[in-house]
């Protein structure tokens, strides 16, 4: 039986590329999403990938959503924590809601998903978590204290959970993408983006498929000895 992978925020951008890459490798994929149901239906029609709606920042919704996936597709073997949002602004203009929403979804989502799935993986003696961090969690970024803190938290969460999973065949790794050509980056003003691209040694934005290939590698059997690691995929933009 093929392994079951949940990709949070798996119907768009980097998440969509991850869902497609895992499906192409023969995994049974559940693409979680939080937005528009019609778009999710269109995604399923186009790709054949089942979609499941819940808010990863809501603990109970994660428990219920993962139970639904397990009932329909089988026990969850792989979790890709990809869902994320930005609420950018300099500190003086960042609201408490901007801070709380980003922490709740970007970092809290990883905790909620682990709470819902780690126990089952432990019982079956095999599991994979791949958490999507960010170069901005490693280096910080102007106007992103909330996002940088949450992403940096993901890198710490990854190292800590890796230690808990190691003796049960569960690996926990992170990917730190640089700037990737998705809707999230399309929201950055053109003049700012030009300056960002000028600092990327490879001289371009990344493609979602380039992040997905890293995720697929970390999910595989051949990556069993890699855990607690962060793979930077950033066109050489090491800070
Ligand atoms: P995107 O905005 O295109 O996609 C984000 C996805 O997360 C969407 O599918 C959205 O529906 C989902 N999502 C948002 N809130 C959710 C919630 N509460 N519950 C469930 N799903 C939710 O962004 P993207 O560029 O594809 O980013 C994907 C991940 O990669 C994010 O974690 C992002 O922080 C990270 N990342 C992106 C870049 C980049 O340059 N694009 C760089 C570094 C890291």
PDB file of C-alpha atoms and ligand atoms in Angstrom:
ATOM      1  CA  UNK A   1       0.000   0.000   0.000  1.00  0.00           C
ATOM      2  CA  UNK A   2       1.346   3.412  -0.870  1.00  0.00           C
ATOM      3  CA  UNK A   3       2.302   5.813   1.907  1.00  0.00           C
ATOM      4  CA  UNK A   4      -0.140   8.601   2.769  1.00  0.00           C
ATOM      5  CA  UNK A   5       1.186  12.171   2.735  1.00  0.00           C
ATOM      6  CA  UNK A   6      -0.626  15.289   3.987  1.00  0.00           C
ATOM      7  CA  UNK A   7       0.557  18.560   2.480  1.00  0.00           C
ATOM      8  CA  UNK A   8      -0.815  21.603   4.339  1.00  0.00           C
ATOM      9  CA  UNK A   9      -1.650  24.510   2.058  1.00  0.00           C
ATOM     10  CA  UNK A  10      -1.196  21.867  -0.637  1.00  0.00           C
ATOM     11  CA  UNK A  11      -3.369  23.250  -3.440  1.00  0.00           C
ATOM     12  CA  UNK A  12      -1.408  26.384  -4.389  1.00  0.00           C
ATOM     13  CA  UNK A  13       2.125  27.694  -4.916  1.00  0.00           C
ATOM     14  CA  UNK A  14       4.899  25.662  -3.321  1.00  0.00           C
ATOM     15  CA  UNK A  15       2.325  23.355  -1.686  1.00  0.00           C
ATOM     16  CA  UNK A  16       0.760  22.499  -5.042  1.00  0.00           C
ATOM     17  CA  UNK A  17       4.200  21.638  -6.462  1.00  0.00           C
ATOM     18  CA  UNK A  18       4.877  19.423  -3.421  1.00  0.00           C
ATOM     19  CA  UNK A  19       1.504  17.637  -3.769  1.00  0.00           C
ATOM     20  CA  UNK A  20       2.190  16.976  -7.466  1.00  0.00           C
ATOM     21  CA  UNK A  21       5.778  15.801  -6.871  1.00  0.00           C
ATOM     22  CA  UNK A  22       4.708  13.344  -4.154  1.00  0.00           C
ATOM     23  CA  UNK A  23       1.809  12.042  -6.270  1.00  0.00           C
ATOM     24  CA  UNK A  24       4.197  11.496  -9.209  1.00  0.00           C
ATOM     25  CA  UNK A  25       6.359   9.341  -6.908  1.00  0.00           C
ATOM     26  CA  UNK A  26       3.365   7.131  -6.038  1.00  0.00           C
ATOM     27  CA  UNK A  27       2.384   8.530  -2.642  1.00  0.00           C
ATOM     28  CA  UNK A  28      -1.312   8.915  -1.794  1.00  0.00           C
ATOM     29  CA  UNK A  29      -1.604  12.655  -1.263  1.00  0.00           C
ATOM     30  CA  UNK A  30      -4.108  14.644   0.820  1.00  0.00           C
ATOM     31  CA  UNK A  31      -3.875  18.339   0.007  1.00  0.00           C
ATOM     32  CA  UNK A  32      -5.097  20.452   2.911  1.00  0.00           C
ATOM     33  CA  UNK A  33      -6.317  23.986   2.226  1.00  0.00           C
ATOM     34  CA  UNK A  34      -8.031  26.850   4.022  1.00  0.00           C
ATOM     35  CA  UNK A  35      -9.513  28.960   1.258  1.00  0.00           C
ATOM     36  CA  UNK A  36     -11.984  28.691  -1.593  1.00  0.00           C
ATOM     37  CA  UNK A  37     -13.856  25.371  -1.948  1.00  0.00           C
ATOM     38  CA  UNK A  38     -14.537  25.791  -5.670  1.00  0.00           C
ATOM     39  CA  UNK A  39     -10.845  26.294  -6.379  1.00  0.00           C
ATOM     40  CA  UNK A  40     -10.101  23.172  -4.335  1.00  0.00           C
ATOM     41  CA  UNK A  41     -12.637  21.166  -6.365  1.00  0.00           C
ATOM     42  CA  UNK A  42     -11.030  22.419  -9.597  1.00  0.00           C
ATOM     43  CA  UNK A  43      -7.625  21.364  -8.220  1.00  0.00           C
ATOM     44  CA  UNK A  44      -8.923  17.837  -7.534  1.00  0.00           C
ATOM     45  CA  UNK A  45     -10.463  17.610 -11.010  1.00  0.00           C
ATOM     46  CA  UNK A  46      -7.197  18.737 -12.628  1.00  0.00           C
ATOM     47  CA  UNK A  47      -4.794  16.636 -10.543  1.00  0.00           C
ATOM     48  CA  UNK A  48      -6.782  13.729  -9.094  1.00  0.00           C
ATOM     49  CA  UNK A  49      -5.506  14.732  -5.632  1.00  0.00           C
ATOM     50  CA  UNK A  50      -8.045  14.683  -2.772  1.00  0.00           C
ATOM     51  CA  UNK A  51      -8.459  17.964  -0.887  1.00  0.00           C
ATOM     52  CA  UNK A  52      -9.397  18.497   2.767  1.00  0.00           C
ATOM     53  CA  UNK A  53     -10.387  21.851   4.255  1.00  0.00           C
ATOM     54  CA  UNK A  54      -9.208  22.905   7.711  1.00  0.00           C
ATOM     55  CA  UNK A  55      -7.338  25.729   9.425  1.00  0.00           C
ATOM     56  CA  UNK A  56      -3.923  24.457  10.554  1.00  0.00           C
ATOM     57  CA  UNK A  57      -3.876  27.112  13.262  1.00  0.00           C
ATOM     58  CA  UNK A  58      -6.890  25.462  14.937  1.00  0.00           C
ATOM     59  CA  UNK A  59      -5.830  22.532  17.112  1.00  0.00           C
ATOM     60  CA  UNK A  60      -9.180  20.705  17.078  1.00  0.00           C
ATOM     61  CA  UNK A  61      -9.599  21.262  13.327  1.00  0.00           C
ATOM     62  CA  UNK A  62      -6.209  19.569  12.753  1.00  0.00           C
ATOM     63  CA  UNK A  63      -7.221  16.582  14.892  1.00  0.00           C
ATOM     64  CA  UNK A  64     -10.563  16.267  13.040  1.00  0.00           C
ATOM     65  CA  UNK A  65      -9.028  16.882   9.596  1.00  0.00           C
ATOM     66  CA  UNK A  66      -6.273  14.310  10.069  1.00  0.00           C
ATOM     67  CA  UNK A  67      -8.823  11.768  11.367  1.00  0.00           C
ATOM     68  CA  UNK A  68     -10.864  12.352   8.194  1.00  0.00           C
ATOM     69  CA  UNK A  69      -7.780  11.849   5.988  1.00  0.00           C
ATOM     70  CA  UNK A  70      -6.895   8.627   7.825  1.00  0.00           C
ATOM     71  CA  UNK A  71     -10.457   7.320   7.475  1.00  0.00           C
ATOM     72  CA  UNK A  72     -10.620   8.052   3.734  1.00  0.00           C
ATOM     73  CA  UNK A  73      -7.029   7.357   2.615  1.00  0.00           C
ATOM     74  CA  UNK A  74      -5.331   5.384   5.413  1.00  0.00           C
ATOM     75  CA  UNK A  75      -2.997   6.207   8.316  1.00  0.00           C
ATOM     76  CA  UNK A  76      -0.847   9.304   7.781  1.00  0.00           C
ATOM     77  CA  UNK A  77       2.840   8.494   7.188  1.00  0.00           C
ATOM     78  CA  UNK A  78       4.136  11.873   5.986  1.00  0.00           C
ATOM     79  CA  UNK A  79       3.312  15.451   6.971  1.00  0.00           C
ATOM     80  CA  UNK A  80       4.578  18.404   4.974  1.00  0.00           C
ATOM     81  CA  UNK A  81       3.950  21.553   7.017  1.00  0.00           C
ATOM     82  CA  UNK A  82       3.806  24.060   4.184  1.00  0.00           C
ATOM     83  CA  UNK A  83       0.833  26.319   5.032  1.00  0.00           C
ATOM     84  CA  UNK A  84       1.929  29.841   5.809  1.00  0.00           C
ATOM     85  CA  UNK A  85       0.908  33.485   5.678  1.00  0.00           C
ATOM     86  CA  UNK A  86       2.591  36.886   5.817  1.00  0.00           C
ATOM     87  CA  UNK A  87       1.306  39.969   7.672  1.00  0.00           C
ATOM     88  CA  UNK A  88       4.258  42.291   7.043  1.00  0.00           C
ATOM     89  CA  UNK A  89       4.864  45.699   8.571  1.00  0.00           C
ATOM     90  CA  UNK A  90       7.463  47.508  10.652  1.00  0.00           C
ATOM     91  CA  UNK A  91       7.061  46.997  14.390  1.00  0.00           C
ATOM     92  CA  UNK A  92       5.341  50.341  14.963  1.00  0.00           C
ATOM     93  CA  UNK A  93       2.625  49.418  12.470  1.00  0.00           C
ATOM     94  CA  UNK A  94       2.356  45.699  13.189  1.00  0.00           C
ATOM     95  CA  UNK A  95      -0.793  44.889  15.166  1.00  0.00           C
ATOM     96  CA  UNK A  96      -1.104  42.233  17.851  1.00  0.00           C
ATOM     97  CA  UNK A  97      -3.371  40.356  15.442  1.00  0.00           C
ATOM     98  CA  UNK A  98      -0.618  40.470  12.767  1.00  0.00           C
ATOM     99  CA  UNK A  99       1.754  38.894  15.293  1.00  0.00           C
ATOM    100  CA  UNK A 100      -0.724  36.326  16.647  1.00  0.00           C
ATOM    101  CA  UNK A 101      -2.083  35.194  13.267  1.00  0.00           C
ATOM    102  CA  UNK A 102       1.380  34.499  11.857  1.00  0.00           C
ATOM    103  CA  UNK A 103       2.524  32.661  14.987  1.00  0.00           C
ATOM    104  CA  UNK A 104      -0.740  30.687  15.198  1.00  0.00           C
ATOM    105  CA  UNK A 105      -0.728  29.543  11.576  1.00  0.00           C
ATOM    106  CA  UNK A 106       2.958  29.330  10.587  1.00  0.00           C
ATOM    107  CA  UNK A 107       4.404  27.913  13.804  1.00  0.00           C
ATOM    108  CA  UNK A 108       1.319  26.717  15.688  1.00  0.00           C
ATOM    109  CA  UNK A 109       0.255  24.801  12.571  1.00  0.00           C
ATOM    110  CA  UNK A 110       3.396  22.625  12.801  1.00  0.00           C
ATOM    111  CA  UNK A 111       2.689  21.825  16.460  1.00  0.00           C
ATOM    112  CA  UNK A 112      -0.989  21.071  15.790  1.00  0.00           C
ATOM    113  CA  UNK A 113      -0.178  18.765  12.873  1.00  0.00           C
ATOM    114  CA  UNK A 114       2.493  16.946  14.893  1.00  0.00           C
ATOM    115  CA  UNK A 115       0.059  16.470  17.801  1.00  0.00           C
ATOM    116  CA  UNK A 116      -2.438  14.940  15.368  1.00  0.00           C
ATOM    117  CA  UNK A 117      -0.044  12.535  13.619  1.00  0.00           C
ATOM    118  CA  UNK A 118       3.144  11.801  15.593  1.00  0.00           C
ATOM    119  CA  UNK A 119       1.524   9.170  17.839  1.00  0.00           C
ATOM    120  CA  UNK A 120       0.308   7.082  14.903  1.00  0.00           C
ATOM    121  CA  UNK A 121       3.699   7.232  13.183  1.00  0.00           C
ATOM    122  CA  UNK A 122       5.361   6.203  16.435  1.00  0.00           C
ATOM    123  CA  UNK A 123       3.062   3.176  16.767  1.00  0.00           C
ATOM    124  CA  UNK A 124       3.815   2.109  13.174  1.00  0.00           C
ATOM    125  CA  UNK A 125       7.565   2.810  13.510  1.00  0.00           C
ATOM    126  CA  UNK A 126       7.877   5.050  10.468  1.00  0.00           C
ATOM    127  CA  UNK A 127       7.202   8.691   9.695  1.00  0.00           C
ATOM    128  CA  UNK A 128       8.381  11.823   7.940  1.00  0.00           C
ATOM    129  CA  UNK A 129       7.879  15.490   8.768  1.00  0.00           C
ATOM    130  CA  UNK A 130       9.133  18.147   6.384  1.00  0.00           C
ATOM    131  CA  UNK A 131       8.556  21.672   7.683  1.00  0.00           C
ATOM    132  CA  UNK A 132       8.811  24.660   5.371  1.00  0.00           C
ATOM    133  CA  UNK A 133      10.859  27.366   7.064  1.00  0.00           C
ATOM    134  CA  UNK A 134      12.435  30.296   5.280  1.00  0.00           C
ATOM    135  CA  UNK A 135      15.671  32.111   4.561  1.00  0.00           C
ATOM    136  CA  UNK A 136      13.991  34.983   6.437  1.00  0.00           C
ATOM    137  CA  UNK A 137      13.741  32.762   9.524  1.00  0.00           C
ATOM    138  CA  UNK A 138      17.481  32.173   9.290  1.00  0.00           C
ATOM    139  CA  UNK A 139      18.532  35.771   8.577  1.00  0.00           C
ATOM    140  CA  UNK A 140      15.610  38.018   9.573  1.00  0.00           C
ATOM    141  CA  UNK A 141      13.986  40.527   7.229  1.00  0.00           C
ATOM    142  CA  UNK A 142      12.954  44.150   7.552  1.00  0.00           C
ATOM    143  CA  UNK A 143       9.232  44.461   8.342  1.00  0.00           C
ATOM    144  CA  UNK A 144       8.849  40.775   9.274  1.00  0.00           C
ATOM    145  CA  UNK A 145       9.440  40.315  13.013  1.00  0.00           C
ATOM    146  CA  UNK A 146       6.367  38.047  13.150  1.00  0.00           C
ATOM    147  CA  UNK A 147       7.226  35.936  10.082  1.00  0.00           C
ATOM    148  CA  UNK A 148      10.956  35.694  10.876  1.00  0.00           C
ATOM    149  CA  UNK A 149      10.192  34.642  14.473  1.00  0.00           C
ATOM    150  CA  UNK A 150       7.681  31.991  13.352  1.00  0.00           C
ATOM    151  CA  UNK A 151      10.000  30.602  10.663  1.00  0.00           C
ATOM    152  CA  UNK A 152      12.990  30.625  12.997  1.00  0.00           C
ATOM    153  CA  UNK A 153      10.739  28.792  15.469  1.00  0.00           C
ATOM    154  CA  UNK A 154      10.062  26.159  12.806  1.00  0.00           C
ATOM    155  CA  UNK A 155      13.788  25.482  12.523  1.00  0.00           C
ATOM    156  CA  UNK A 156      14.045  25.000  16.334  1.00  0.00           C
ATOM    157  CA  UNK A 157      10.836  22.919  16.434  1.00  0.00           C
ATOM    158  CA  UNK A 158      12.321  20.687  13.715  1.00  0.00           C
ATOM    159  CA  UNK A 159      15.551  20.017  15.627  1.00  0.00           C
ATOM    160  CA  UNK A 160      13.693  19.285  18.875  1.00  0.00           C
ATOM    161  CA  UNK A 161      11.025  16.974  17.403  1.00  0.00           C
ATOM    162  CA  UNK A 162      13.746  15.150  15.430  1.00  0.00           C
ATOM    163  CA  UNK A 163      15.261  14.080  18.750  1.00  0.00           C
ATOM    164  CA  UNK A 164      11.912  12.681  19.914  1.00  0.00           C
ATOM    165  CA  UNK A 165      11.246  10.856  16.656  1.00  0.00           C
ATOM    166  CA  UNK A 166      14.681   9.359  16.018  1.00  0.00           C
ATOM    167  CA  UNK A 167      14.252   6.079  17.880  1.00  0.00           C
ATOM    168  CA  UNK A 168      10.848   5.446  16.291  1.00  0.00           C
ATOM    169  CA  UNK A 169      11.861   5.678  12.621  1.00  0.00           C
ATOM    170  CA  UNK A 170      10.461   9.199  12.341  1.00  0.00           C
ATOM    171  CA  UNK A 171      12.607  11.854  10.681  1.00  0.00           C
ATOM    172  CA  UNK A 172      11.892  15.574  11.052  1.00  0.00           C
ATOM    173  CA  UNK A 173      13.570  18.008   8.693  1.00  0.00           C
ATOM    174  CA  UNK A 174      13.058  21.528   7.422  1.00  0.00           C
ATOM    175  CA  UNK A 175      13.519  23.247   4.120  1.00  0.00           C
ATOM    176  CA  UNK A 176      14.474  26.916   4.101  1.00  0.00           C
ATOM    177  CA  UNK A 177      13.450  28.281   0.723  1.00  0.00           C
ATOM    178  CA  UNK A 178      14.838  31.523  -0.582  1.00  0.00           C
ATOM    179  CA  UNK A 179      12.517  33.691  -2.666  1.00  0.00           C
ATOM    180  CA  UNK A 180      10.226  31.561  -4.847  1.00  0.00           C
ATOM    181  CA  UNK A 181       8.000  32.715  -7.667  1.00  0.00           C
ATOM    182  CA  UNK A 182       4.506  32.306  -6.059  1.00  0.00           C
ATOM    183  CA  UNK A 183       1.492  34.451  -5.078  1.00  0.00           C
ATOM    184  CA  UNK A 184       3.192  35.184  -1.737  1.00  0.00           C
ATOM    185  CA  UNK A 185       6.128  36.857  -3.498  1.00  0.00           C
ATOM    186  CA  UNK A 186       3.846  38.481  -6.107  1.00  0.00           C
ATOM    187  CA  UNK A 187       2.553  40.580  -3.180  1.00  0.00           C
ATOM    188  CA  UNK A 188       6.019  42.153  -2.699  1.00  0.00           C
ATOM    189  CA  UNK A 189       6.279  45.563  -4.437  1.00  0.00           C
ATOM    190  CA  UNK A 190       8.227  45.344  -7.740  1.00  0.00           C
ATOM    191  CA  UNK A 191      10.953  47.798  -6.674  1.00  0.00           C
ATOM    192  CA  UNK A 192      11.601  45.800  -3.456  1.00  0.00           C
ATOM    193  CA  UNK A 193      11.604  42.519  -5.381  1.00  0.00           C
ATOM    194  CA  UNK A 194      14.177  43.873  -7.851  1.00  0.00           C
ATOM    195  CA  UNK A 195      16.530  44.629  -4.942  1.00  0.00           C
ATOM    196  CA  UNK A 196      15.925  41.153  -3.488  1.00  0.00           C
ATOM    197  CA  UNK A 197      16.683  39.392  -6.792  1.00  0.00           C
ATOM    198  CA  UNK A 198      19.873  41.474  -7.161  1.00  0.00           C
ATOM    199  CA  UNK A 199      21.116  39.811  -3.935  1.00  0.00           C
ATOM    200  CA  UNK A 200      20.448  36.229  -5.144  1.00  0.00           C
ATOM    201  CA  UNK A 201      23.728  34.878  -6.597  1.00  0.00           C
ATOM    202  CA  UNK A 202      21.884  32.665  -9.117  1.00  0.00           C
ATOM    203  CA  UNK A 203      20.167  35.859 -10.337  1.00  0.00           C
ATOM    204  CA  UNK A 204      16.516  34.740 -10.311  1.00  0.00           C
ATOM    205  CA  UNK A 205      13.652  33.655  -8.089  1.00  0.00           C
ATOM    206  CA  UNK A 206      13.306  29.956  -7.338  1.00  0.00           C
ATOM    207  CA  UNK A 207      10.600  27.764  -8.860  1.00  0.00           C
ATOM    208  CA  UNK A 208       8.118  25.915  -6.625  1.00  0.00           C
ATOM    209  CA  UNK A 209       9.146  22.623  -8.270  1.00  0.00           C
ATOM    210  CA  UNK A 210      12.726  23.177  -7.028  1.00  0.00           C
ATOM    211  CA  UNK A 211      11.474  23.242  -3.418  1.00  0.00           C
ATOM    212  CA  UNK A 212       9.213  20.235  -4.075  1.00  0.00           C
ATOM    213  CA  UNK A 213      12.151  18.101  -5.226  1.00  0.00           C
ATOM    214  CA  UNK A 214      13.893  18.730  -1.894  1.00  0.00           C
ATOM    215  CA  UNK A 215      10.746  17.730   0.002  1.00  0.00           C
ATOM    216  CA  UNK A 216      10.387  14.548  -2.076  1.00  0.00           C
ATOM    217  CA  UNK A 217      13.992  13.579  -1.311  1.00  0.00           C
ATOM    218  CA  UNK A 218      13.528  14.065   2.452  1.00  0.00           C
ATOM    219  CA  UNK A 219      10.341  11.946   2.394  1.00  0.00           C
ATOM    220  CA  UNK A 220      12.096   8.989   0.791  1.00  0.00           C
ATOM    221  CA  UNK A 221      13.614   5.853   2.281  1.00  0.00           C
ATOM    222  CA  UNK A 222      17.070   6.999   1.149  1.00  0.00           C
ATOM    223  CA  UNK A 223      16.861   9.983   3.536  1.00  0.00           C
ATOM    224  CA  UNK A 224      16.390   7.808   6.659  1.00  0.00           C
ATOM    225  CA  UNK A 225      19.714   8.978   8.180  1.00  0.00           C
ATOM    226  CA  UNK A 226      18.889  12.679   7.723  1.00  0.00           C
ATOM    227  CA  UNK A 227      16.991  14.187  10.650  1.00  0.00           C
ATOM    228  CA  UNK A 228      16.970  17.529  12.463  1.00  0.00           C
ATOM    229  CA  UNK A 229      18.474  19.124   9.336  1.00  0.00           C
ATOM    230  CA  UNK A 230      17.551  22.225   7.394  1.00  0.00           C
ATOM    231  CA  UNK A 231      18.054  22.094   3.651  1.00  0.00           C
ATOM    232  CA  UNK A 232      18.507  25.599   2.218  1.00  0.00           C
ATOM    233  CA  UNK A 233      17.203  25.953  -1.345  1.00  0.00           C
ATOM    234  CA  UNK A 234      17.874  29.591  -2.101  1.00  0.00           C
ATOM    235  CA  UNK A 235      19.988  30.226  -5.192  1.00  0.00           C
ATOM    236  CA  UNK A 236      23.059  30.826  -3.023  1.00  0.00           C
ATOM    237  CA  UNK A 237      21.456  33.534  -0.875  1.00  0.00           C
ATOM    238  CA  UNK A 238      23.234  32.355   2.300  1.00  0.00           C
ATOM    239  CA  UNK A 239      23.261  35.031   4.972  1.00  0.00           C
TER     240      UNK A 239
HETATM  241  P1  LIG B   1       1.019  30.871  -0.985  1.00  0.00           P
HETATM  242  O1  LIG B   1       0.456  32.059  -0.289  1.00  0.00           O
HETATM  243  O2  LIG B   1       0.923  30.770  -2.459  1.00  0.00           O
HETATM  244  O3  LIG B   1       0.448  29.533  -0.358  1.00  0.00           O
HETATM  245  C1  LIG B   1       0.236  29.379   1.015  1.00  0.00           C
HETATM  246  C2  LIG B   1      -0.734  28.245   1.222  1.00  0.00           C
HETATM  247  O4  LIG B   1      -1.026  28.121   2.624  1.00  0.00           O
HETATM  248  C3  LIG B   1      -2.073  28.486   0.511  1.00  0.00           C
HETATM  249  O5  LIG B   1      -2.466  27.294  -0.113  1.00  0.00           O
HETATM  250  C4  LIG B   1      -3.013  28.826   1.655  1.00  0.00           C
HETATM  251  O6  LIG B   1      -4.357  28.462   1.402  1.00  0.00           O
HETATM  252  C5  LIG B   1      -2.434  27.989   2.769  1.00  0.00           C
HETATM  253  N1  LIG B   1      -2.846  28.468   4.081  1.00  0.00           N
HETATM  254  C6  LIG B   1      -2.760  29.719   4.579  1.00  0.00           C
HETATM  255  N2  LIG B   1      -3.294  29.761   5.804  1.00  0.00           N
HETATM  256  C7  LIG B   1      -3.734  28.510   6.093  1.00  0.00           C
HETATM  257  C8  LIG B   1      -4.375  27.912   7.199  1.00  0.00           C
HETATM  258  N3  LIG B   1      -4.677  28.630   8.294  1.00  0.00           N
HETATM  259  N4  LIG B   1      -4.670  26.597   7.142  1.00  0.00           N
HETATM  260  C9  LIG B   1      -4.382  25.858   6.053  1.00  0.00           C
HETATM  261  N5  LIG B   1      -3.771  26.373   4.957  1.00  0.00           N
HETATM  262  C10 LIG B   1      -3.458  27.675   4.985  1.00  0.00           C
HETATM  263  O7  LIG B   1       2.537  30.828  -0.503  1.00  0.00           O
HETATM  264  P2  LIG B   1       3.803  29.982  -1.019  1.00  0.00           P
HETATM  265  O8  LIG B   1       4.761  30.972  -1.533  1.00  0.00           O
HETATM  266  O9  LIG B   1       3.416  28.805  -1.839  1.00  0.00           O
HETATM  267  O10 LIG B   1       4.355  29.517   0.410  1.00  0.00           O
HETATM  268  C11 LIG B   1       4.288  28.196   0.882  1.00  0.00           C
HETATM  269  C12 LIG B   1       5.172  28.093   2.115  1.00  0.00           C
HETATM  270  O11 LIG B   1       6.522  28.404   1.762  1.00  0.00           O
HETATM  271  C13 LIG B   1       4.796  29.065   3.230  1.00  0.00           C
HETATM  272  O12 LIG B   1       4.984  28.457   4.482  1.00  0.00           O
HETATM  273  C14 LIG B   1       5.778  30.190   3.052  1.00  0.00           C
HETATM  274  O13 LIG B   1       5.983  30.912   4.239  1.00  0.00           O
HETATM  275  C15 LIG B   1       7.012  29.417   2.614  1.00  0.00           C
HETATM  276  N6  LIG B   1       8.008  30.205   1.905  1.00  0.00           N
HETATM  277  C16 LIG B   1       7.693  30.828   0.736  1.00  0.00           C
HETATM  278  C17 LIG B   1       8.679  31.551   0.092  1.00  0.00           C
HETATM  279  C18 LIG B   1       8.409  32.252  -1.207  1.00  0.00           C
HETATM  280  O14 LIG B   1       9.308  32.980  -1.652  1.00  0.00           O
HETATM  281  N7  LIG B   1       7.290  32.070  -1.849  1.00  0.00           N
HETATM  282  C19 LIG B   1       9.966  31.644   0.629  1.00  0.00           C
HETATM  283  C20 LIG B   1      10.243  31.001   1.822  1.00  0.00           C
HETATM  284  C21 LIG B   1       9.255  30.261   2.451  1.00  0.00           C
END
